[in-house]
Amino acid sequence: GEVLAAVRVLAGLHAANERAGCKLPFTEFHNPQLSAAVNLRREYILWLQAADGRSPPPPLSLPTGDGGSTQHHHHHPHATTPLVSLCQTPCLLTPEAKSRILQGEAHLQKEAEMSASAREALMQGLHPAASVFLDIAVRRSSLLRDAAQQLAGRPPHHLKRPLRVTFVSQGVPEEGVDQGGVSREFFQLLVSEIFQPQYGMFTYNEESRTFWFNPASACLEEAGAVAEWRLVGALLGLAIYNGIILDVHFPQAVYKKLLGEPVGLPDLTEAFPSLGRSLQALLDMDPE
């Protein structure tokens, strides 16, 4: 009771802070003690159960005098949202706690997809173990091409299967069972190749130390450009889904666009500091 009441108050303060333009950094609302003490698996399952076939309960909102709410515009408005799970107060959870929730969710999805794949195989008269994994066999000399060919045309639910990567050399699989290390090496090599300047999809800003989409990329002019960008997105998503940390740094503007949030000059300045400062200087000039 008291804990839930405190959680509601903190969530309300966080919402008010966002409404006021984030006067306090979001890290001020992280609660390491709460994140460490709570049973994250239980909270996630409660959150799913409360959905009961509908969208999961949204984050808490703070009622305002005009009948609206301080929720972000990308959430559905709810003047009063019942507190079902701490998954509704992500502002209070540490990044480590959120990461554990995502890993737990991925684990549950993998189990569900393995069961569904095994049932489908049995109905087709196949051995159930033959199709429960997302198997990818690649040559080190043709990493991206091999991965693209094997992922192309795969239905989305296949990508939720447990990943199993095999490196092939001269037509012979390399020794080693993929228990995480092979997949990690696969993604590290793949990301290194995709983000190379000569590949042309991304540029790197030395000042901000972040990557950005290359507006002059040749692939943007080709017919298969959308498919290529989707492939890169699918590969990055697969890495996250399988709990693999990648050495890829994007500015916050990328994540804001994913969330449907507006971006402005401060975001431009973060990604391209010199350009942002120059534009700000123009804005600050006396028109006289």
Short mmCIF file of C-alpha atoms in Angstrom, two decimals:
data_model
loop_
_atom_site.label_atom_id
_atom_site.label_comp_id
_atom_site.label_asym_id
_atom_site.label_seq_id
_atom_site.Cartn_x
_atom_site.Cartn_y
_atom_site.Cartn_z
CA GLY A 1 0.00 0.00 0.00
CA GLU A 2 2.55 2.60 1.08
CA VAL A 3 5.02 1.51 -1.58
CA LEU A 4 2.39 1.71 -4.32
CA ALA A 5 1.33 5.13 -3.07
CA ALA A 6 4.95 6.31 -3.21
CA VAL A 7 5.32 4.86 -6.70
CA ARG A 8 2.25 6.77 -7.84
CA VAL A 9 3.64 10.02 -6.43
CA LEU A 10 7.03 9.53 -8.10
CA ALA A 11 5.39 8.62 -11.41
CA GLY A 12 3.29 11.75 -11.17
CA LEU A 13 6.35 13.90 -10.46
CA HIS A 14 8.11 12.35 -13.45
CA ALA A 15 5.12 13.11 -15.68
CA ALA A 16 5.01 16.69 -14.39
CA ASN A 17 8.72 17.04 -15.07
CA GLU A 18 8.21 15.94 -18.67
CA ARG A 19 5.30 18.36 -19.06
CA ALA A 20 7.57 21.15 -17.83
CA GLY A 21 10.23 20.33 -20.42
CA CYS A 22 12.39 17.93 -18.39
CA LYS A 23 13.86 20.39 -15.88
CA LEU A 24 15.40 17.38 -14.12
CA PRO A 25 17.32 14.69 -16.01
CA PHE A 26 15.39 11.41 -16.30
CA THR A 27 18.14 9.60 -14.37
CA GLU A 28 17.05 11.46 -11.22
CA PHE A 29 13.91 9.32 -11.13
CA HIS A 30 15.68 5.95 -11.35
CA ASN A 31 15.31 4.00 -8.11
CA PRO A 32 18.09 1.38 -7.70
CA GLN A 33 16.64 0.06 -4.42
CA LEU A 34 13.20 -0.55 -5.93
CA SER A 35 14.73 -2.06 -9.08
CA ALA A 36 16.82 -4.49 -7.04
CA ALA A 37 14.08 -5.49 -4.59
CA VAL A 38 11.18 -6.11 -6.97
CA ASN A 39 10.51 -9.45 -8.67
CA LEU A 40 10.77 -8.26 -12.27
CA ARG A 41 9.49 -11.52 -13.77
CA ARG A 42 6.37 -11.36 -11.59
CA GLU A 43 5.78 -7.71 -12.45
CA TYR A 44 6.09 -8.45 -16.17
CA ILE A 45 3.67 -11.40 -15.99
CA LEU A 46 1.17 -9.29 -14.02
CA TRP A 47 1.44 -6.63 -16.70
CA LEU A 48 0.68 -9.19 -19.43
CA GLN A 49 -2.16 -10.81 -17.50
CA ALA A 50 -3.82 -7.45 -16.97
CA ALA A 51 -3.90 -6.97 -20.73
CA ASP A 52 -6.16 -10.02 -21.17
CA GLY A 53 -5.93 -9.98 -24.95
CA ARG A 54 -5.81 -6.19 -25.20
CA SER A 55 -2.88 -3.78 -25.25
CA PRO A 56 -0.94 -3.89 -21.95
CA PRO A 57 -1.82 -1.21 -19.39
CA PRO A 58 -0.14 2.09 -20.32
CA PRO A 59 2.27 4.04 -18.12
CA LEU A 60 0.68 6.01 -15.32
CA SER A 61 -0.57 9.46 -16.17
CA LEU A 62 -0.97 12.53 -14.02
CA PRO A 63 -4.43 14.12 -14.23
CA THR A 64 -4.38 17.84 -14.99
CA GLY A 65 -6.82 20.61 -14.42
CA ASP A 66 -7.96 20.66 -18.05
CA GLY A 67 -9.03 17.01 -17.95
CA GLY A 68 -6.01 15.90 -19.91
CA SER A 69 -2.97 14.07 -18.74
CA THR A 70 0.77 14.50 -18.63
CA GLN A 71 1.41 11.30 -20.53
CA HIS A 72 3.61 11.44 -23.58
CA HIS A 73 1.64 11.95 -26.75
CA HIS A 74 2.68 8.55 -28.08
CA HIS A 75 0.72 6.78 -25.33
CA HIS A 76 -3.02 6.49 -25.33
CA PRO A 77 -4.54 9.05 -22.95
CA HIS A 78 -5.97 7.70 -19.72
CA ALA A 79 -7.03 10.22 -17.13
CA THR A 80 -6.79 7.63 -14.38
CA THR A 81 -4.79 4.47 -14.98
CA PRO A 82 -4.85 1.74 -12.33
CA LEU A 83 -1.43 0.62 -11.14
CA VAL A 84 -1.23 -3.07 -12.02
CA SER A 85 2.52 -3.55 -12.35
CA LEU A 86 5.74 -1.61 -11.95
CA CYS A 87 6.20 -2.13 -15.68
CA GLN A 88 3.84 0.85 -15.91
CA THR A 89 6.45 3.01 -14.18
CA PRO A 90 9.54 2.49 -16.35
CA CYS A 91 10.77 5.91 -15.26
CA LEU A 92 11.57 4.44 -11.82
CA LEU A 93 13.45 1.38 -13.06
CA THR A 94 17.17 1.42 -13.74
CA PRO A 95 18.51 0.59 -17.22
CA GLU A 96 19.77 -2.72 -15.81
CA ALA A 97 16.28 -3.64 -14.60
CA LYS A 98 14.73 -2.72 -17.94
CA SER A 99 17.35 -4.83 -19.70
CA ARG A 100 16.47 -7.82 -17.52
CA ILE A 101 12.78 -7.37 -18.34
CA LEU A 102 13.56 -7.31 -22.06
CA GLN A 103 15.73 -10.42 -21.74
CA GLY A 104 12.98 -12.19 -19.81
CA GLU A 105 10.40 -11.22 -22.42
CA ALA A 106 12.67 -12.52 -25.21
CA HIS A 107 13.14 -15.80 -23.31
CA LEU A 108 9.37 -16.28 -23.00
CA GLN A 109 8.87 -15.49 -26.68
CA LYS A 110 11.58 -17.97 -27.67
CA GLU A 111 9.93 -20.70 -25.61
CA ALA A 112 6.55 -19.96 -27.16
CA GLU A 113 7.96 -19.95 -30.70
CA MET A 114 9.87 -23.20 -30.11
CA SER A 115 6.67 -24.90 -28.94
CA ALA A 116 4.70 -23.57 -31.91
CA SER A 117 7.42 -24.61 -34.36
CA ALA A 118 7.63 -28.11 -32.87
CA ARG A 119 3.85 -28.54 -33.18
CA GLU A 120 3.94 -27.31 -36.77
CA ALA A 121 6.76 -29.75 -37.62
CA LEU A 122 4.86 -32.69 -36.11
CA MET A 123 1.77 -31.84 -38.13
CA GLN A 124 3.90 -31.87 -41.27
CA GLY A 125 5.49 -35.20 -40.38
CA LEU A 126 8.89 -33.67 -39.63
CA HIS A 127 11.15 -34.13 -36.64
CA PRO A 128 10.23 -31.39 -34.13
CA ALA A 129 13.88 -30.51 -33.46
CA ALA A 130 14.45 -29.70 -37.12
CA SER A 131 12.76 -26.29 -37.09
CA VAL A 132 12.82 -24.87 -33.58
CA PHE A 133 15.96 -22.77 -34.17
CA LEU A 134 16.74 -19.82 -36.39
CA ASP A 135 19.77 -21.38 -38.11
CA ILE A 136 22.16 -19.11 -39.99
CA ALA A 137 25.27 -20.49 -41.74
CA VAL A 138 27.67 -17.84 -43.04
CA ARG A 139 31.09 -17.58 -44.63
CA ARG A 140 33.45 -15.09 -43.04
CA SER A 141 34.36 -13.81 -46.49
CA SER A 142 30.72 -13.10 -47.38
CA LEU A 143 29.12 -12.42 -44.03
CA LEU A 144 26.51 -9.80 -44.94
CA ARG A 145 25.47 -11.40 -48.23
CA ASP A 146 25.00 -14.83 -46.66
CA ALA A 147 23.02 -13.42 -43.74
CA ALA A 148 20.83 -11.36 -46.08
CA GLN A 149 20.04 -14.36 -48.28
CA GLN A 150 19.06 -16.53 -45.33
CA LEU A 151 16.90 -13.91 -43.62
CA ALA A 152 15.14 -12.71 -46.78
CA GLY A 153 11.61 -13.99 -46.99
CA ARG A 154 11.58 -15.38 -43.46
CA PRO A 155 8.25 -14.76 -41.73
CA PRO A 156 8.63 -12.44 -38.72
CA HIS A 157 7.78 -15.15 -36.17
CA HIS A 158 10.76 -17.23 -37.35
CA LEU A 159 13.07 -14.45 -36.17
CA LYS A 160 11.81 -15.04 -32.62
CA ARG A 161 13.28 -18.53 -32.51
CA PRO A 162 16.52 -19.13 -30.58
CA LEU A 163 19.40 -18.10 -32.82
CA ARG A 164 22.04 -20.64 -33.85
CA VAL A 165 24.95 -19.40 -35.98
CA THR A 166 27.49 -21.55 -37.81
CA PHE A 167 30.58 -20.25 -39.58
CA VAL A 168 31.43 -22.17 -42.75
CA SER A 169 34.93 -22.42 -44.23
CA GLN A 170 35.38 -23.94 -47.70
CA GLY A 171 31.99 -25.62 -47.40
CA VAL A 172 32.78 -27.21 -44.03
CA PRO A 173 31.20 -25.97 -40.77
CA GLU A 174 33.75 -24.69 -38.27
CA GLU A 175 34.01 -26.57 -34.99
CA GLY A 176 32.13 -25.20 -32.02
CA VAL A 177 28.59 -25.19 -30.71
CA ASP A 178 26.82 -21.84 -30.59
CA GLN A 179 26.16 -21.25 -26.90
CA GLY A 180 26.32 -17.48 -27.28
CA GLY A 181 29.94 -16.90 -28.21
CA VAL A 182 29.54 -17.71 -31.92
CA SER A 183 26.43 -15.50 -32.21
CA ARG A 184 28.26 -12.68 -30.44
CA GLU A 185 31.19 -12.92 -32.84
CA PHE A 186 28.77 -13.04 -35.80
CA PHE A 187 27.07 -9.80 -34.80
CA GLN A 188 30.32 -8.04 -33.94
CA LEU A 189 31.77 -8.86 -37.36
CA LEU A 190 28.52 -7.97 -39.08
CA VAL A 191 28.17 -4.59 -37.39
CA SER A 192 31.81 -3.81 -38.11
CA GLU A 193 31.13 -4.42 -41.81
CA ILE A 194 27.82 -2.55 -42.02
CA PHE A 195 29.13 0.57 -40.31
CA GLN A 196 32.34 0.79 -42.33
CA PRO A 197 32.44 4.10 -44.28
CA GLN A 198 33.11 2.26 -47.54
CA TYR A 199 29.83 0.39 -47.17
CA GLY A 200 28.11 3.75 -47.47
CA MET A 201 25.03 3.35 -45.28
CA PHE A 202 26.22 5.34 -42.26
CA THR A 203 28.52 8.24 -41.51
CA TYR A 204 30.49 8.76 -38.32
CA ASN A 205 30.82 12.14 -36.62
CA GLU A 206 34.15 12.37 -34.80
CA GLU A 207 32.97 15.27 -32.63
CA SER A 208 29.87 13.54 -31.22
CA ARG A 209 31.24 10.00 -31.69
CA THR A 210 27.91 8.84 -33.08
CA PHE A 211 26.66 7.29 -36.32
CA TRP A 212 24.06 8.79 -38.62
CA PHE A 213 22.35 7.69 -41.81
CA ASN A 214 24.32 8.65 -44.88
CA PRO A 215 22.13 10.98 -47.02
CA ALA A 216 24.44 10.40 -49.98
CA SER A 217 24.29 6.63 -49.73
CA ALA A 218 24.18 5.00 -53.14
CA CYS A 219 21.76 2.38 -51.87
CA LEU A 220 19.16 5.10 -51.27
CA GLU A 221 18.87 5.48 -55.03
CA GLU A 222 18.53 1.78 -55.77
CA ALA A 223 15.27 -0.13 -56.14
CA GLY A 224 16.14 -2.46 -53.26
CA ALA A 225 17.05 0.34 -50.86
CA VAL A 226 14.11 -0.21 -48.50
CA ALA A 227 14.79 -3.94 -48.29
CA GLU A 228 18.45 -3.27 -47.48
CA TRP A 229 17.63 -0.85 -44.69
CA ARG A 230 15.06 -3.27 -43.32
CA LEU A 231 17.68 -5.99 -43.31
CA VAL A 232 20.02 -3.81 -41.25
CA GLY A 233 17.17 -3.04 -38.86
CA ALA A 234 16.30 -6.73 -38.58
CA LEU A 235 19.92 -7.65 -37.82
CA LEU A 236 20.24 -4.99 -35.12
CA GLY A 237 16.89 -6.09 -33.68
CA LEU A 238 18.05 -9.73 -33.66
CA ALA A 239 21.14 -8.77 -31.69
CA ILE A 240 19.09 -6.91 -29.07
CA TYR A 241 16.53 -9.72 -28.92
CA ASN A 242 19.31 -12.24 -28.28
CA GLY A 243 20.88 -10.12 -25.54
CA ILE A 244 24.01 -9.16 -27.48
CA ILE A 245 25.47 -5.73 -26.79
CA LEU A 246 26.74 -3.97 -29.91
CA ASP A 247 29.34 -1.22 -30.13
CA VAL A 248 27.00 1.08 -32.06
CA HIS A 249 26.32 4.62 -30.88
CA PHE A 250 23.41 6.64 -32.25
CA PRO A 251 22.39 10.09 -30.99
CA GLN A 252 19.19 10.40 -28.98
CA ALA A 253 17.35 11.73 -32.04
CA VAL A 254 17.23 8.21 -33.49
CA TYR A 255 15.46 6.83 -30.44
CA LYS A 256 13.13 9.84 -30.25
CA LYS A 257 12.05 9.18 -33.85
CA LEU A 258 11.42 5.53 -32.99
CA LEU A 259 9.17 6.70 -30.15
CA GLY A 260 7.41 9.24 -32.34
CA GLU A 261 8.72 12.15 -30.27
CA PRO A 262 9.56 15.53 -31.81
CA VAL A 263 13.17 16.51 -32.39
CA GLY A 264 14.69 19.96 -32.50
CA LEU A 265 17.86 21.99 -32.58
CA PRO A 266 19.27 20.52 -29.33
CA ASP A 267 19.04 17.05 -30.90
CA LEU A 268 20.80 18.29 -34.04
CA THR A 269 23.50 19.84 -31.87
CA GLU A 270 24.03 16.55 -30.06
CA ALA A 271 24.48 14.65 -33.32
CA PHE A 272 26.37 17.37 -35.22
CA PRO A 273 27.83 19.78 -32.63
CA SER A 274 29.54 22.21 -35.03
CA LEU A 275 26.50 22.51 -37.28
CA GLY A 276 24.20 22.93 -34.29
CA ARG A 277 26.35 25.67 -32.77
CA SER A 278 26.49 27.50 -36.08
CA LEU A 279 22.72 27.44 -36.49
CA GLN A 280 22.24 28.58 -32.89
CA ALA A 281 24.64 31.47 -33.52
CA LEU A 282 22.53 32.52 -36.52
CA LEU A 283 19.39 32.44 -34.37
CA ASP A 284 21.10 34.53 -31.68
CA MET A 285 22.22 37.23 -34.11
CA ASP A 286 20.62 40.62 -33.72
CA PRO A 287 18.41 41.15 -36.81
CA GLU A 288 19.35 44.83 -36.72
#
